[in-house]
Structures are given as C-alpha cells and as structure tokens.
Coordinates of C-alpha atoms in Angstrom, one line a residue:
M152 CA 2.0 32.3 63.7
T153 CA 2.9 30.9 67.1
F154 CA 6.3 29.6 68.0
Y155 CA 5.0 26.0 67.9
E156 CA 3.5 26.5 64.5
Q157 CA 6.7 28.1 63.2
Q158 CA 8.7 25.1 64.5
V159 CA 6.3 22.6 62.8
A160 CA 6.5 24.6 59.5
E161 CA 10.3 24.6 59.6
M162 CA 10.4 20.9 60.2
S163 CA 8.1 20.3 57.3
I164 CA 10.3 22.5 55.1
R165 CA 13.4 20.5 56.1
K166 CA 11.6 17.2 55.5
F167 CA 10.6 18.3 52.0
E168 CA 14.2 19.6 51.3
E169 CA 15.5 16.1 52.1
A170 CA 12.9 14.5 49.8
F171 CA 13.7 17.0 47.1
Q172 CA 17.4 16.3 47.5
D173 CA 16.7 12.5 47.0
F174 CA 14.6 13.3 43.9
I175 CA 17.4 15.5 42.4
E176 CA 19.9 12.7 43.0
K177 CA 17.7 10.3 41.0
C178 CA 17.4 12.7 38.0
T179 CA 20.1 11.1 35.9
E180 CA 20.9 12.2 32.4
D181 CA 19.1 9.1 31.0
Y182 CA 15.9 9.8 33.1
L183 CA 15.7 13.5 32.1
I184 CA 16.3 12.8 28.4
R185 CA 13.6 10.2 28.4
S186 CA 11.2 12.5 30.3
A187 CA 11.8 15.4 27.8
N188 CA 14.2 14.8 24.9
K189 CA 17.9 15.1 24.2
G190 CA 17.6 18.5 22.5
L191 CA 16.0 20.1 25.5
Y192 CA 18.5 18.5 27.8
K193 CA 21.5 19.9 25.9
R194 CA 19.8 23.3 25.6
A195 CA 19.3 23.5 29.3
H196 CA 23.0 22.6 29.9
K197 CA 24.1 25.2 27.4
E198 CA 22.1 28.0 29.1
I199 CA 23.6 27.1 32.5
D200 CA 27.1 27.3 31.0
Q201 CA 26.2 30.7 29.5
G202 CA 25.6 32.0 33.0
I203 CA 21.9 31.6 33.8
E204 CA 21.2 31.4 37.6
V205 CA 18.4 30.0 39.7
V206 CA 17.2 31.0 43.1
Y207 CA 15.2 28.5 45.2
T208 CA 12.5 29.1 47.9
F209 CA 11.5 26.0 49.8
G210 CA 8.0 25.5 51.1
E211 CA 6.4 22.6 53.0
Q212 CA 5.4 20.7 49.8
S213 CA 7.1 22.4 46.9
V214 CA 10.1 24.6 45.9
E215 CA 9.8 27.7 43.8
A216 CA 12.7 28.1 41.3
V217 CA 13.1 31.6 39.8
L218 CA 15.4 31.8 36.7
S219 CA 17.5 35.0 36.3
E220 CA 15.7 35.6 33.0
G221 CA 12.4 35.8 34.8
T222 CA 10.7 32.4 34.4
I223 CA 9.2 30.8 37.5
C224 CA 9.0 27.1 38.0
V225 CA 7.4 25.3 41.0
L226 CA 8.8 21.8 41.5
E227 CA 7.9 18.9 43.8
N228 CA 9.9 15.7 44.6
T229 CA 8.6 14.1 41.4
L230 CA 8.4 14.9 37.7
D231 CA 4.7 13.9 37.7
R232 CA 3.8 17.3 39.1
F233 CA 5.4 20.7 38.3
S234 CA 4.4 24.0 36.8
C235 CA 6.2 26.7 34.8
S236 CA 5.2 30.2 33.8
C237 CA 6.2 29.5 30.2
P238 CA 3.5 28.5 27.7
S239 CA 4.7 24.9 27.3
D240 CA 2.3 22.1 28.2
N241 CA 5.0 19.5 28.6
L242 CA 8.4 19.3 30.4
C243 CA 10.2 22.4 29.3
K244 CA 13.8 23.6 29.3
H245 CA 13.1 25.8 32.3
V246 CA 12.3 22.9 34.6
L247 CA 15.4 21.1 33.3
I248 CA 17.5 24.1 34.1
A249 CA 16.0 24.3 37.6
I250 CA 16.9 20.6 38.2
L251 CA 20.3 20.7 36.6
Y252 CA 21.3 24.0 38.3
Y253 CA 20.4 22.5 41.6
Q254 CA 22.5 19.4 40.9
K255 CA 25.5 21.6 40.0
N256 CA 25.4 24.2 42.7
N257 CA 23.2 23.0 45.7
L258 CA 23.2 19.2 45.7
K259 CA 26.2 18.7 48.0
K260 CA 25.5 21.6 50.3
T261 CA 24.1 21.2 53.8
A262 CA 20.6 22.5 54.7
G263 CA 22.2 25.5 56.4
E264 CA 24.2 26.4 53.3
R265 CA 21.4 26.2 50.8
V266 CA 19.7 29.3 49.7
S267 CA 16.4 28.8 51.3
T268 CA 15.6 31.7 53.6
T269 CA 12.9 34.0 52.6
E270 CA 14.9 37.2 53.0
S271 CA 17.9 36.0 51.0
D272 CA 15.5 34.7 48.3
E273 CA 13.7 38.1 48.0
D274 CA 17.1 39.9 47.8
S275 CA 18.4 37.5 45.2
R276 CA 15.1 37.7 43.2
Q277 CA 15.4 41.5 43.0
H278 CA 19.1 41.1 42.0
H279 CA 18.4 38.6 39.2
G280 CA 15.4 40.3 37.7
S281 CA 12.3 42.2 38.6
D282 CA 10.2 40.4 36.0
A283 CA 10.1 37.2 38.2
F284 CA 7.9 38.7 40.9
S285 CA 5.6 40.4 38.4
F286 CA 5.0 37.1 36.7
R287 CA 4.1 35.3 39.9
Q288 CA 0.5 36.3 39.7
H289 CA 0.0 34.4 36.4
Q290 CA 1.6 31.3 37.7
D291 CA -1.5 29.4 38.6
S292 CA -3.2 30.0 35.3
D293 CA -0.1 28.9 33.3
A294 CA 0.7 25.8 35.4
S295 CA 0.5 22.4 33.7
S296 CA 0.9 18.8 34.7
F297 CA 3.3 16.5 33.0
T298 CA 2.8 12.9 32.3
P299 CA 6.0 11.1 31.3
G300 CA 5.5 9.4 27.9
A301 CA 2.9 11.9 26.7
P302 CA 3.3 13.4 23.2
N303 CA 6.0 16.1 23.3
P304 CA 5.7 19.0 20.9
H305 CA 9.5 19.4 20.9
G306 CA 10.0 15.8 19.6
A307 CA 11.8 13.0 21.4
E308 CA 15.1 11.2 20.9
S309 CA 16.3 7.9 22.2
A310 CA 19.0 8.0 24.9
G311 CA 20.9 5.4 23.0
N312 CA 21.5 1.7 23.5
V313 CA 20.3 1.0 27.0
G314 CA 21.6 -2.1 28.6
G315 CA 24.7 -2.5 26.4
N316 CA 26.1 -5.9 27.1
D317 CA 23.9 -6.4 30.2
G318 CA 21.7 -9.3 29.1
L319 CA 19.2 -11.2 31.3
E320 CA 22.1 -12.9 33.0
S321 CA 23.0 -9.6 34.7
V322 CA 19.6 -9.3 36.4
I323 CA 20.2 -11.6 39.4
E324 CA 19.5 -9.3 42.3
P325 CA 16.0 -9.0 43.7
L326 CA 14.0 -6.0 42.6
P327 CA 14.4 -2.8 44.8
A328 CA 11.3 -1.9 46.7
R329 CA 10.6 1.0 44.3
F330 CA 10.1 -1.4 41.3
E331 CA 8.3 -4.2 43.1
W332 CA 5.0 -3.0 41.8
L333 CA 5.9 -4.4 38.3
V334 CA 5.5 -8.0 39.6
Q335 CA 3.5 -7.7 42.8
N336 CA 0.6 -5.6 41.6
D337 CA -2.4 -7.4 40.1
L338 CA -2.1 -7.5 36.3
S339 CA -5.8 -6.6 35.6
V340 CA -5.3 -3.4 37.6
L341 CA -2.1 -2.5 35.8
L342 CA -3.8 -3.0 32.4
Q343 CA -6.8 -0.8 33.2
P344 CA -5.6 2.2 31.3
F345 CA -5.4 0.3 28.0
D346 CA -8.2 -0.8 25.7
S347 CA -8.8 -4.5 24.8
S348 CA -7.4 -4.1 21.3
I349 CA -3.9 -3.1 22.6
I350 CA -4.0 -6.0 25.2
E351 CA -5.1 -8.4 22.5
E352 CA -2.2 -7.4 20.2
A353 CA 0.4 -7.5 23.0
R354 CA -0.8 -11.0 23.9
F355 CA -0.4 -12.0 20.2
Q356 CA 3.2 -10.7 20.2
L357 CA 4.1 -13.0 23.2
R358 CA 3.9 -16.0 20.9
Y359 CA 7.2 -14.9 19.4
D360 CA 10.5 -15.1 21.3
E361 CA 12.1 -11.7 22.0
E362 CA 15.6 -11.0 23.4
L363 CA 15.4 -8.7 26.4
E364 CA 18.0 -6.4 27.8
I365 CA 17.2 -5.2 31.3
K366 CA 18.9 -2.2 33.0
E367 CA 18.2 -0.8 36.4
D368 CA 19.2 2.6 37.8
T369 CA 16.8 5.4 38.5
L370 CA 14.5 3.7 35.9
L371 CA 13.9 0.0 35.2
T372 CA 14.5 -0.2 31.4
V373 CA 13.3 -3.2 29.4
R374 CA 14.8 -3.2 25.9
L375 CA 13.1 -5.3 23.2
V376 CA 16.2 -6.1 21.0
R377 CA 14.5 -7.3 17.8
K378 CA 12.0 -4.4 17.8
Q379 CA 14.8 -2.0 18.7
A380 CA 12.5 -0.4 21.2
E381 CA 12.8 0.3 24.9
V382 CA 10.4 1.0 27.8
S383 CA 11.5 2.6 31.1
F384 CA 9.3 2.1 34.1
T385 CA 9.4 4.7 36.9
E386 CA 8.7 4.2 40.6
A387 CA 5.0 5.2 40.0
P388 CA 2.9 2.1 39.7
D389 CA 1.4 3.2 36.4
V390 CA 2.2 1.5 33.2
G391 CA 0.8 4.4 31.2
R392 CA 3.5 6.7 32.6
A393 CA 6.3 4.4 31.5
L394 CA 8.8 6.2 29.2
C395 CA 9.0 4.9 25.7
N396 CA 10.9 6.0 22.6
V397 CA 7.9 5.3 20.4
K398 CA 4.8 7.6 20.4
Q399 CA 1.0 7.2 20.5
R400 CA -0.6 3.8 20.1
E401 CA 2.6 2.0 19.2
G402 CA 4.1 3.3 22.4
D403 CA 1.2 2.0 24.5
L404 CA 1.5 -1.4 22.8
L405 CA 5.2 -1.6 23.6
R406 CA 4.5 -0.5 27.2
V407 CA 2.1 -3.4 27.7
E408 CA 4.3 -5.9 25.8
A409 CA 7.4 -4.9 27.9
L410 CA 5.4 -5.3 31.1
L411 CA 4.1 -8.8 30.1
R412 CA 7.5 -10.0 28.9
Y413 CA 9.1 -8.8 32.1
R414 CA 6.5 -10.5 34.3
A415 CA 6.9 -13.7 32.2
Y416 CA 10.7 -13.4 32.7
K417 CA 10.0 -13.3 36.5
G418 CA 8.0 -16.5 36.2
L419 CA 4.4 -15.2 36.2
E420 CA 1.9 -17.2 34.1
E421 CA -1.0 -14.9 33.2
E422 CA -2.6 -16.2 30.0
T423 CA -6.0 -16.5 31.6
I424 CA -6.1 -12.9 32.7
L425 CA -4.9 -11.7 29.3
A426 CA -7.5 -13.8 27.5
E427 CA -10.3 -12.4 29.6
R428 CA -9.1 -8.8 29.1
A429 CA -8.7 -9.2 25.4
A430 CA -12.1 -11.0 24.9
Q431 CA -15.1 -8.9 23.7
V432 CA -18.5 -10.5 24.1
K433 CA -21.7 -8.9 22.9
F434 CA -24.3 -11.0 21.1
S435 CA -28.1 -11.5 20.6
I436 CA -29.7 -14.0 23.0
P437 CA -33.0 -14.0 21.0
A438 CA -31.1 -15.0 17.8
I439 CA -29.4 -17.9 19.8
R440 CA -32.8 -19.2 20.9
E441 CA -34.4 -19.0 17.5
C442 CA -31.4 -20.8 15.9
R443 CA -31.5 -23.5 18.6
K444 CA -35.2 -24.0 17.9
L445 CA -34.6 -24.5 14.2
I446 CA -31.7 -27.0 14.7
R447 CA -33.8 -29.0 17.2
E448 CA -36.6 -29.1 14.6
I449 CA -34.3 -30.4 11.9
L450 CA -33.0 -33.2 14.1
R451 CA -36.6 -34.1 15.2
I452 CA -37.8 -34.4 11.5
G453 CA -34.7 -36.3 10.4
I454 CA -32.5 -35.8 7.4
A455 CA -34.3 -38.3 5.2
R456 CA -37.7 -36.6 5.6
L457 CA -36.4 -33.0 5.7
P458 CA -38.2 -30.9 3.0
Q459 CA -36.0 -28.7 0.8
S460 CA -37.9 -25.6 2.0
Y461 CA -35.7 -25.6 5.1
A462 CA -32.9 -24.2 2.9
A463 CA -34.7 -20.8 3.0
Q464 CA -35.1 -21.0 6.8
L465 CA -31.4 -21.8 7.3
E466 CA -30.4 -18.9 5.0
T467 CA -32.8 -16.5 7.0
M468 CA -31.3 -17.7 10.3
A469 CA -27.8 -17.2 9.0
V470 CA -28.7 -13.6 8.2
A471 CA -30.2 -13.2 11.7
A472 CA -26.9 -14.6 13.2
H473 CA -24.9 -12.1 11.3
S474 CA -27.1 -9.2 12.6
G475 CA -26.8 -10.7 16.1
N476 CA -23.0 -10.5 16.1
L477 CA -22.7 -14.3 15.9
P478 CA -20.1 -14.9 13.1
E479 CA -19.2 -18.5 14.0
I480 CA -22.9 -19.5 14.3
E481 CA -23.5 -17.9 10.8
R482 CA -20.7 -19.9 9.3
S483 CA -22.0 -23.1 10.9
L484 CA -25.5 -22.5 9.5
R485 CA -24.1 -21.9 6.0
G486 CA -21.9 -25.1 6.3
I487 CA -25.0 -27.2 7.2
L488 CA -26.9 -25.6 4.3
G489 CA -24.1 -26.6 2.0
E490 CA -24.1 -30.2 3.2
L491 CA -27.9 -30.4 2.9
N492 CA -27.8 -29.1 -0.7
L493 CA -25.3 -31.9 -1.5
F494 CA -27.8 -34.4 0.1
W495 CA -30.8 -33.0 -1.8
E496 CA -28.8 -33.2 -5.1
R497 CA -27.7 -36.8 -4.3
H498 CA -24.1 -35.6 -4.8
V499 CA -21.3 -38.1 -4.5
R500 CA -19.4 -35.8 -2.1
F501 CA -22.2 -35.7 0.5
S502 CA -21.0 -37.0 3.8
M503 CA -23.5 -37.9 6.5
P504 CA -20.9 -38.0 9.3
M505 CA -19.8 -34.5 8.3
L506 CA -23.4 -33.2 8.4
L507 CA -24.1 -34.8 11.8
D508 CA -20.8 -33.4 13.2
R509 CA -21.8 -29.9 12.0
L510 CA -25.3 -30.2 13.6
T511 CA -23.9 -31.6 16.8
R512 CA -21.3 -28.9 17.2
L513 CA -23.7 -26.1 16.5
L514 CA -26.4 -27.4 18.8
L515 CA -24.0 -27.8 21.7
S516 CA -22.7 -24.3 21.1
L517 CA -26.2 -22.9 21.1
E518 CA -27.2 -24.7 24.3
L519 CA -24.1 -23.4 26.1
L520 CA -24.6 -19.8 24.9
A521 CA -28.3 -19.8 25.8
Q522 CA -27.5 -20.7 29.4
E523 CA -25.4 -17.4 29.7
Q524 CA -23.2 -19.0 32.3
L525 CA -20.0 -19.6 30.3
P526 CA -16.8 -17.6 31.2
V527 CA -16.1 -14.7 28.8
V528 CA -13.2 -16.4 27.1
Q529 CA -15.3 -19.5 26.2
Q530 CA -18.2 -17.3 25.0
A531 CA -15.8 -15.5 22.7
Q532 CA -14.5 -18.8 21.3
L533 CA -18.1 -20.0 20.5
I534 CA -19.1 -16.6 19.0
G535 CA -16.0 -16.2 16.8
K536 CA -15.1 -13.1 14.8
F537 CA -16.3 -11.6 11.6
R538 CA -13.0 -10.4 10.6
S539 CA -9.6 -11.6 11.6
K540 CA -7.2 -8.9 12.9
F541 CA -3.7 -8.7 11.5
Y542 CA -0.8 -7.7 13.7
R543 CA 2.7 -6.6 12.6
T544 CA 5.6 -8.9 13.5
S545 CA 9.2 -7.9 13.8
H546 CA 10.7 -10.9 12.0
L547 CA 9.7 -14.2 10.3
H548 CA 12.0 -16.8 9.0
L549 CA 10.0 -19.0 6.6
Y550 CA 10.6 -22.2 4.6
G551 CA 8.3 -22.9 1.6
L552 CA 6.4 -26.2 1.7
G553 CA 4.3 -25.9 -1.5
A554 CA 0.9 -24.7 -2.7
E555 CA -2.6 -26.0 -3.1
P556 CA -5.5 -24.8 -5.3
W557 CA -9.1 -25.1 -4.1
E558 CA -12.7 -24.0 -4.7
S559 CA -15.3 -23.4 -2.0
R560 CA -18.9 -24.3 -2.1
S561 CA -19.8 -20.7 -1.5
G562 CA -18.3 -19.5 -4.9
Y563 CA -14.6 -18.7 -4.2
R564 CA -11.5 -20.0 -5.8
G565 CA -7.9 -19.6 -4.6
I566 CA -4.5 -21.0 -4.0
T567 CA -3.0 -21.4 -0.6
Y568 CA 0.8 -21.3 -0.1
Y569 CA 2.3 -23.1 2.9
S570 CA 5.5 -22.2 4.8
Y571 CA 7.2 -23.5 7.9
C572 CA 8.3 -20.8 10.4
F573 CA 11.6 -21.3 12.3
D574 CA 10.6 -18.7 14.8
D575 CA 7.6 -20.5 16.4
H576 CA 7.7 -23.9 14.6
H577 CA 4.3 -23.6 13.0
I578 CA 3.0 -23.5 9.5
Y579 CA 2.1 -20.1 8.0
T580 CA -0.2 -19.6 5.0
Y581 CA -0.8 -17.1 2.3
S582 CA -4.1 -17.3 0.3
D583 CA -4.7 -15.7 -3.1
I584 CA -8.6 -15.7 -3.3
R585 CA -11.1 -14.5 -5.9
P586 CA -14.9 -14.6 -5.8
M587 CA -16.4 -16.4 -8.8
Y588 CA -20.1 -15.5 -8.4
Y589 CA -19.7 -12.4 -10.7
D590 CA -20.2 -12.9 -14.4
D591 CA -17.0 -11.2 -15.5
N592 CA -14.7 -12.9 -12.9
R593 CA -12.2 -15.5 -14.1
F594 CA -9.6 -17.4 -12.0
S595 CA -7.0 -19.4 -13.8
Y596 CA -4.9 -21.5 -11.4
S597 CA -1.9 -21.6 -13.7
S598 CA -1.8 -17.8 -14.3
Q599 CA -2.3 -16.9 -10.7
Y600 CA 0.4 -19.5 -9.7
T601 CA 3.0 -17.8 -12.0
S602 CA 1.9 -14.2 -11.2
T603 CA 4.2 -11.8 -9.2
S604 CA 4.2 -12.0 -5.4
P605 CA 3.0 -8.9 -3.6
W606 CA 6.2 -8.4 -1.6
L607 CA 9.1 -8.6 -4.0
P608 CA 9.1 -7.6 -7.7
G609 CA 10.4 -10.4 -9.9
L610 CA 9.5 -13.1 -7.5
S611 CA 6.6 -15.3 -8.7
L612 CA 4.2 -17.0 -6.3
R613 CA 5.4 -20.3 -7.7
Q614 CA 9.0 -19.4 -6.6
F615 CA 7.7 -18.1 -3.3
S616 CA 6.1 -21.5 -2.6
G617 CA 9.6 -23.2 -2.7
S618 CA 11.8 -20.5 -1.2
E619 CA 13.5 -19.9 2.1
M620 CA 13.1 -16.2 3.2
N621 CA 13.1 -13.6 5.9
F622 CA 10.2 -11.2 6.4
E623 CA 10.5 -7.9 8.3
G624 CA 7.4 -6.1 9.4
M625 CA 5.0 -8.8 8.0
K626 CA 1.4 -8.6 9.3
V627 CA 0.0 -11.9 10.5
N628 CA -3.4 -12.9 12.0
E629 CA -4.1 -15.4 14.8
E630 CA -4.4 -18.3 12.3
R631 CA -0.9 -17.4 11.1
R632 CA -2.1 -16.2 7.7
L633 CA 0.2 -13.7 6.0
S634 CA -1.1 -10.4 4.8
A635 CA -0.6 -9.1 1.2
G636 CA -0.5 -5.5 2.5
E637 CA 2.3 -3.0 2.0
G638 CA 5.1 -2.5 4.5
A639 CA 6.6 -6.0 4.7
K640 CA 10.2 -6.4 3.5
L641 CA 11.1 -9.8 2.0
E642 CA 14.7 -11.1 1.7
L643 CA 15.4 -14.4 -0.1
L644 CA 17.9 -16.8 1.5
P645 CA 19.8 -19.8 0.1
R646 CA 17.4 -22.7 0.5
R647 CA 18.6 -25.6 2.6
A648 CA 17.7 -29.2 1.8
V649 CA 14.5 -30.4 3.4
E650 CA 16.4 -33.2 5.1
E651 CA 18.3 -30.6 7.1
V652 CA 15.2 -28.9 8.5
D653 CA 14.0 -29.8 11.9
F654 CA 10.2 -29.8 11.6
G655 CA 9.7 -30.8 15.3
S656 CA 6.1 -31.9 16.1
L657 CA 5.0 -31.3 12.5
I658 CA 6.6 -34.6 11.6
K659 CA 4.1 -37.5 12.2
Q660 CA 5.6 -40.9 13.1
D661 CA 2.6 -42.8 14.2
I662 CA 0.1 -41.4 11.7
D663 CA -2.9 -43.4 12.9
A664 CA -2.6 -42.2 16.5
D665 CA -1.9 -38.6 15.3
H666 CA -4.9 -38.8 13.0
R667 CA -7.1 -39.7 16.0
V668 CA -5.7 -36.8 18.0
L669 CA -6.1 -34.3 15.2
C670 CA -9.7 -35.2 14.5
Q671 CA -10.8 -35.3 18.2
P672 CA -13.8 -33.0 18.5
S673 CA -13.6 -30.1 20.9
L674 CA -15.5 -26.9 21.4
F675 CA -13.0 -24.9 23.5
S676 CA -9.5 -26.2 23.1
A677 CA -7.3 -24.6 20.4
P678 CA -7.9 -26.5 17.1
S679 CA -5.1 -28.8 16.1
S680 CA -3.4 -28.1 12.8
P681 CA -4.8 -30.4 10.0
L682 CA -1.4 -30.3 8.3
A683 CA 1.4 -32.8 8.8
M684 CA 4.8 -33.8 7.3
I685 CA 5.4 -37.5 6.7
R686 CA 8.8 -39.1 5.8
M687 CA 8.1 -41.5 2.9
S688 CA 10.3 -44.1 1.3
E689 CA 8.3 -44.7 -2.0
L690 CA 5.0 -44.5 -3.8
I691 CA 3.7 -48.1 -4.2
G692 CA 0.7 -47.7 -6.5
T693 CA -2.6 -45.9 -7.3
M694 CA -6.2 -46.8 -7.9
Y695 CA -9.1 -44.7 -9.1
D696 CA -12.2 -45.0 -7.0
Q697 CA -15.2 -44.4 -9.3
R698 CA -17.7 -44.2 -6.4
T699 CA -16.0 -41.3 -4.6
Q700 CA -14.4 -39.9 -7.8
S701 CA -11.0 -39.9 -6.1
L702 CA -7.5 -41.2 -6.8
L703 CA -6.3 -43.5 -4.0
I704 CA -2.5 -43.5 -3.5
S705 CA -0.6 -46.1 -1.6
A706 CA 2.7 -45.1 -0.1
R707 CA 5.3 -46.6 2.2
M708 CA 6.6 -44.7 5.2
E709 CA 10.2 -45.0 6.4
Q710 CA 9.0 -47.3 9.2
D711 CA 7.9 -49.8 6.5
R712 CA 4.3 -49.0 7.1
T713 CA 1.8 -48.5 4.3
I714 CA -0.7 -45.6 4.3
E715 CA -3.4 -44.6 1.8
L716 CA -3.8 -41.0 0.6
T717 CA -6.9 -39.6 -1.2
L718 CA -6.8 -37.0 -4.0
P719 CA -10.3 -35.9 -5.1
Y720 CA -10.9 -35.5 -8.8
K721 CA -11.5 -32.1 -10.4
A722 CA -11.1 -31.1 -14.0
E723 CA -8.4 -28.5 -13.3
W724 CA -6.0 -31.0 -11.9
A725 CA -6.9 -34.0 -14.1
T726 CA -3.4 -33.9 -15.6
A727 CA -1.7 -34.4 -12.2
I728 CA -4.1 -37.2 -11.4
S729 CA -3.4 -38.9 -14.7
K730 CA 0.4 -38.7 -14.2
L731 CA 0.1 -40.2 -10.7
E732 CA -2.3 -42.9 -11.9
Q733 CA -0.1 -43.9 -14.8
G734 CA 3.1 -43.9 -12.7
R735 CA 4.8 -41.2 -14.8
F736 CA 5.8 -39.3 -11.7
R737 CA 8.8 -40.6 -9.7
T738 CA 10.5 -39.2 -6.6
G739 CA 13.7 -41.2 -7.1
A740 CA 15.2 -43.9 -5.0
S741 CA 16.0 -41.8 -2.0
P742 CA 13.4 -41.0 0.7
F743 CA 11.3 -37.9 0.4
F744 CA 8.8 -35.8 2.5
M745 CA 5.2 -35.3 1.9
L746 CA 2.9 -32.4 3.2
V747 CA -0.6 -33.8 3.8
R748 CA -3.9 -32.5 5.1
V749 CA -5.4 -34.8 7.7
E750 CA -9.2 -34.9 7.3
K751 CA -11.6 -36.9 9.4
D752 CA -12.0 -39.8 7.0
H753 CA -8.9 -39.5 4.8
M754 CA -5.5 -37.8 4.2
E755 CA -5.0 -35.6 1.2
P756 CA -1.5 -35.0 -0.2
I757 CA -0.4 -31.4 -1.0
S758 CA 3.2 -31.5 -2.0
F759 CA 6.3 -33.6 -2.3
L760 CA 9.6 -32.3 -1.0
Q761 CA 13.1 -33.7 -1.7
G762 CA 16.4 -32.0 -1.3
Q763 CA 15.8 -28.3 -2.3
D764 CA 12.9 -29.2 -4.6
V765 CA 9.2 -28.7 -3.9
I766 CA 6.5 -30.2 -6.2
S767 CA 2.9 -29.0 -5.5
I768 CA 0.9 -31.9 -6.7
K769 CA -2.1 -30.2 -8.3
L770 CA -0.1 -27.3 -9.7
D771 CA 3.3 -28.6 -10.8
L772 CA 2.5 -32.1 -12.2

C-alpha cells in the first residue's frame, strides 16, 4: 500500500468512526428495547456489569467487536445491517453488549484514545480469548441481517407508556430532517410493501377518531391511545421497518394506520390515493357485453309485451355475472327479475317507477364498464363485492333506536336492530337473518325478538334494541353492520332520555327537501342513509288504503307541519296495524321522536321514542 493509499484509508476509518459515534449516541434505551426486547436489553447490561469486555477494530465501513467470551460481531452505523457469530437470526444480546459497552467505555473518548489500532486489537484479542480469532472464519456464513419490527424468537416487550403527558399540543416544532420522509415522500410509494387488504382496513379505521400521543427523540413514536398501541418510525424511509409492539399482520395494520393518522394530523388529504390502493378490480368484459345486450332487448320490446320466458334469461345472466366477478350486476339482475315477477302476477306491490329505475341504473353501469375507461375506484363501486368484510373496532358507544322485522322476495326473513353511534354520528345495524326456502326452516318474529343476544348472556335482543351500551372489539363492515362473531365485549350503560341525545344531521327538519336529497339517484357518490329521525308532536289519524294494502298515518311535526307515513300490511304485524288504526296506541301529550325509513315514494315508520322508552311498531304493539 502506498503512502497516499494509506492516508486515504485512515481518513475513511476516521470518517466511519465519527458516523459510528453518532449512531451510538442515538441508541437510546427506548430504541434498543424496541429493536430487540426488554429482556435482552437487561441481560446485556447484566453481563457487562459481571465483567464482560469488548475490543473494537475499526475499518472503512464497519467495526469488528470481539467479546471476551469469544463471540464476534460486525457493526455498521445502523441497526439495519449487522452480523454476529452466534446462531440468532435477529438482534441478539451480543450486538446489544457491543453497543452498550461502547457507550459506557468509549463514547466520550477522542479518536486517539479509542482502542482502534490493529496491533493493540490483536494483543487484546489474544488476552481476552483465543476462541475469537478461530471463529472469525465462520463469520460470513453465520452473518444475518436484522429488520426492525420482524418477528423475534425471544419475544418482545413494550417500553412502557411512550409520550406520557405529551399530547398533540407538544408537537409544535417542525420535523427534523431525519423524519421529513413521513410527510414529504409520496404515499403510494410508502404503502408499496403492504397488500391492499391491510390498506383497505387501515382506511376503514380512519373513520373513527383516535387520540394520538407523539414523542420524538431518536425515534418518532406515534401512540394510538384507544388501541393502546404504539409505532416508532426510524430515520429509514421504510414504513415496514417501523418498530411496533404488536406482531405480524396486526403490526403491519398499525404501522399503516399510524402513518396515515400522522400525515392527516400534518394536514395531508389522501383519500383518493387510499381508495385507489384499496380497490381491487377484475371482472369479465364478455359478461358485461352480454348483459348489456339483454337489457337493451328488454327495453326495446317494452314491459307490456315482454314474454315471461325472459325470466329464465335474466336468471341465466345473473349466474354469468356471478361467475364473471360482478356481484352488483348480479344483484341488479335479480332485483329486476323480482319486479318483473310482480308485474306478471299483477301484484299490488308492483312499482313501474321502481322497475324503470333498476333498469336505468343497470344499463348505465354496464355502458360505463364496457368502455373500460373509468378510474379504478369507480369501477370498483359499480362492480361491488360478493362479501362484505368486517373489521375490528376499538370502541363503539351505541344508543338503541328500535327494531324492524322484514321478509325479502328472495326467501329470507329477519329482524334488523338500529343503534345510533356517538363515536361517528351514524346509525349502526345488526340483522338476525334466516333463509326460509328450506322445508324445515321456521322463523318466528316474536321468539327471535325475545331470544338472547350473541354478546351478553341474559340480555335479550328486545332489550338490546332499547339499550345504551359500550362495545369493545366489535367487528363492523363498511355499511356499519355489527357482527355476531365472538370477541366483542358488551357493557350496558344507564340509558339517557332520547330528548338529551344530539342526533346531529340524523334529525330532519325540512322532511320534503331532505326526502328529495335522499332519493337523488347517483352511481358513484356514497349512498345517503335512508333512515331519519323526526320530532313529532302528535299522531293525527289513520286510514287504511285498500288499493295499496297499507295503513296511512297522518302525524304532526313540531313545526306544525303534517306528514303522511305508510305502513304496508302483512299478517305478522296485523295486530300493530289494528291498534294504530283504532287509535288504541297513544304517545302521550309530550312530543316524541320517530325513526323512519325514507323510500322513493313514501316514508315508513320503524319505532317511536320518548324519554327512555323505545317502541318498535311491528314488534311491540
């Protein structure tokens, strides 16, 4: 080696020493515990206290640390890359000993005082153990790479309550350069390591408020208070390497959620990017074209002249749509078939506007899908999903609004229970459903209504429909439907009077204008909830309409306006209709609330609410 080359090598070594010194200073207790676990960290400290020693040999890009018991570690100025002669595939106690020993004995020394010369290292190595040198030849084969946040065979422990009393108000300084990647890097690039199902679920979690505690030292830690989880981001612009106190898929979900909430806290609006990453679009174009051809033919022939043989064609096309991954198209075809069957049977419930609306919506969807030019998000909206996914929530505070029995044209019976959620100010539902097309199946509305709820022994579904409660760990889908699955914990709360509850936008003042907004057709915008709460002063009177087989109820709102409600007749709730028709049901002199469903051509009452009482019209009267 020439003198010049020797000088260059020495400069490179000194430069690496400085970088390594900076790295060691950033290795705080919190950082090392999160990278390994608390047990390994304590064990490393204990062995140092018991007298273990380490000798360091600096190179141009790494430092070799030889422990007095013979283990050899090779470190760089990051925990992303290291190797150790021990069999561990993850961050081991030997690497921690090498870091902590350097902090204790070498960190404050000058470059000239550090043990870094080759001769002194060789002497020291021989002094501290001859096994170190003999193991050096196996070092390359035993070396491994560590990725923070990867599963650790030794187990992991949380470093405790990160953030303490430091809430969001404490984060007022601009981000240091080493953490700027969290907000400056493109979100689609940061999310590349994660599959669409994780991104979709993290996006779902954003609809619920979450208290954040943010702490910044060698790591930027985002603590999700309600979930009692925390994610620590390193300087490396890689979300997958963020440290999390939860393992495997749940850990990845928390990493993505913490990133999204932090970026939202910094004022970034990224719903479009998230929707595109979460959407999965794959469908059959030939099925689209065949279906479009059939609908055009039906419209060309006209409903009045349409032969009943088209029922078989619609059923066949629905099967083809199912095979072509077109669930929403399949549902639309079966809905049209149901309306046509009512038409061919000359049934009183047949609605020509409803049939035309279904045909128009389906044909427009088919035309747009056939062009293959829609954005991915809009394609996903038109295609729909076969099965709704349920996601676990940390907390739901619900207020029961009543229940409603129903029967579908496709052979299902059920009861749907409605609750108002204080967390996001929307209505949540739980549906108890049974198929009726099997000979041995029976569904009694009264017995199902009084049966035990799936979440709390001793609590009937009737009581559930009028309770105020807290759910922990409840699974919910995008339509805010509650799951009956195991794992959710239910706590009953003292029910407040309905007059004390702020229902926000669920309360409809100008019901005519709100009715027009709710029924406005749209292919792509989020569907408006068909449910509304109305403040009523009294029930005026009733009239039974023989033509539509429905009870018409006149009621006066608090603004001294009169509205008309429609309650379709069915044998199962004939008693309730009779009581209303004969005026045997009274709500008292004081005002009351009514939960109604807003349909295109009428409003249907579901329940009366007054004080702490809830009366489900078809089930309780």
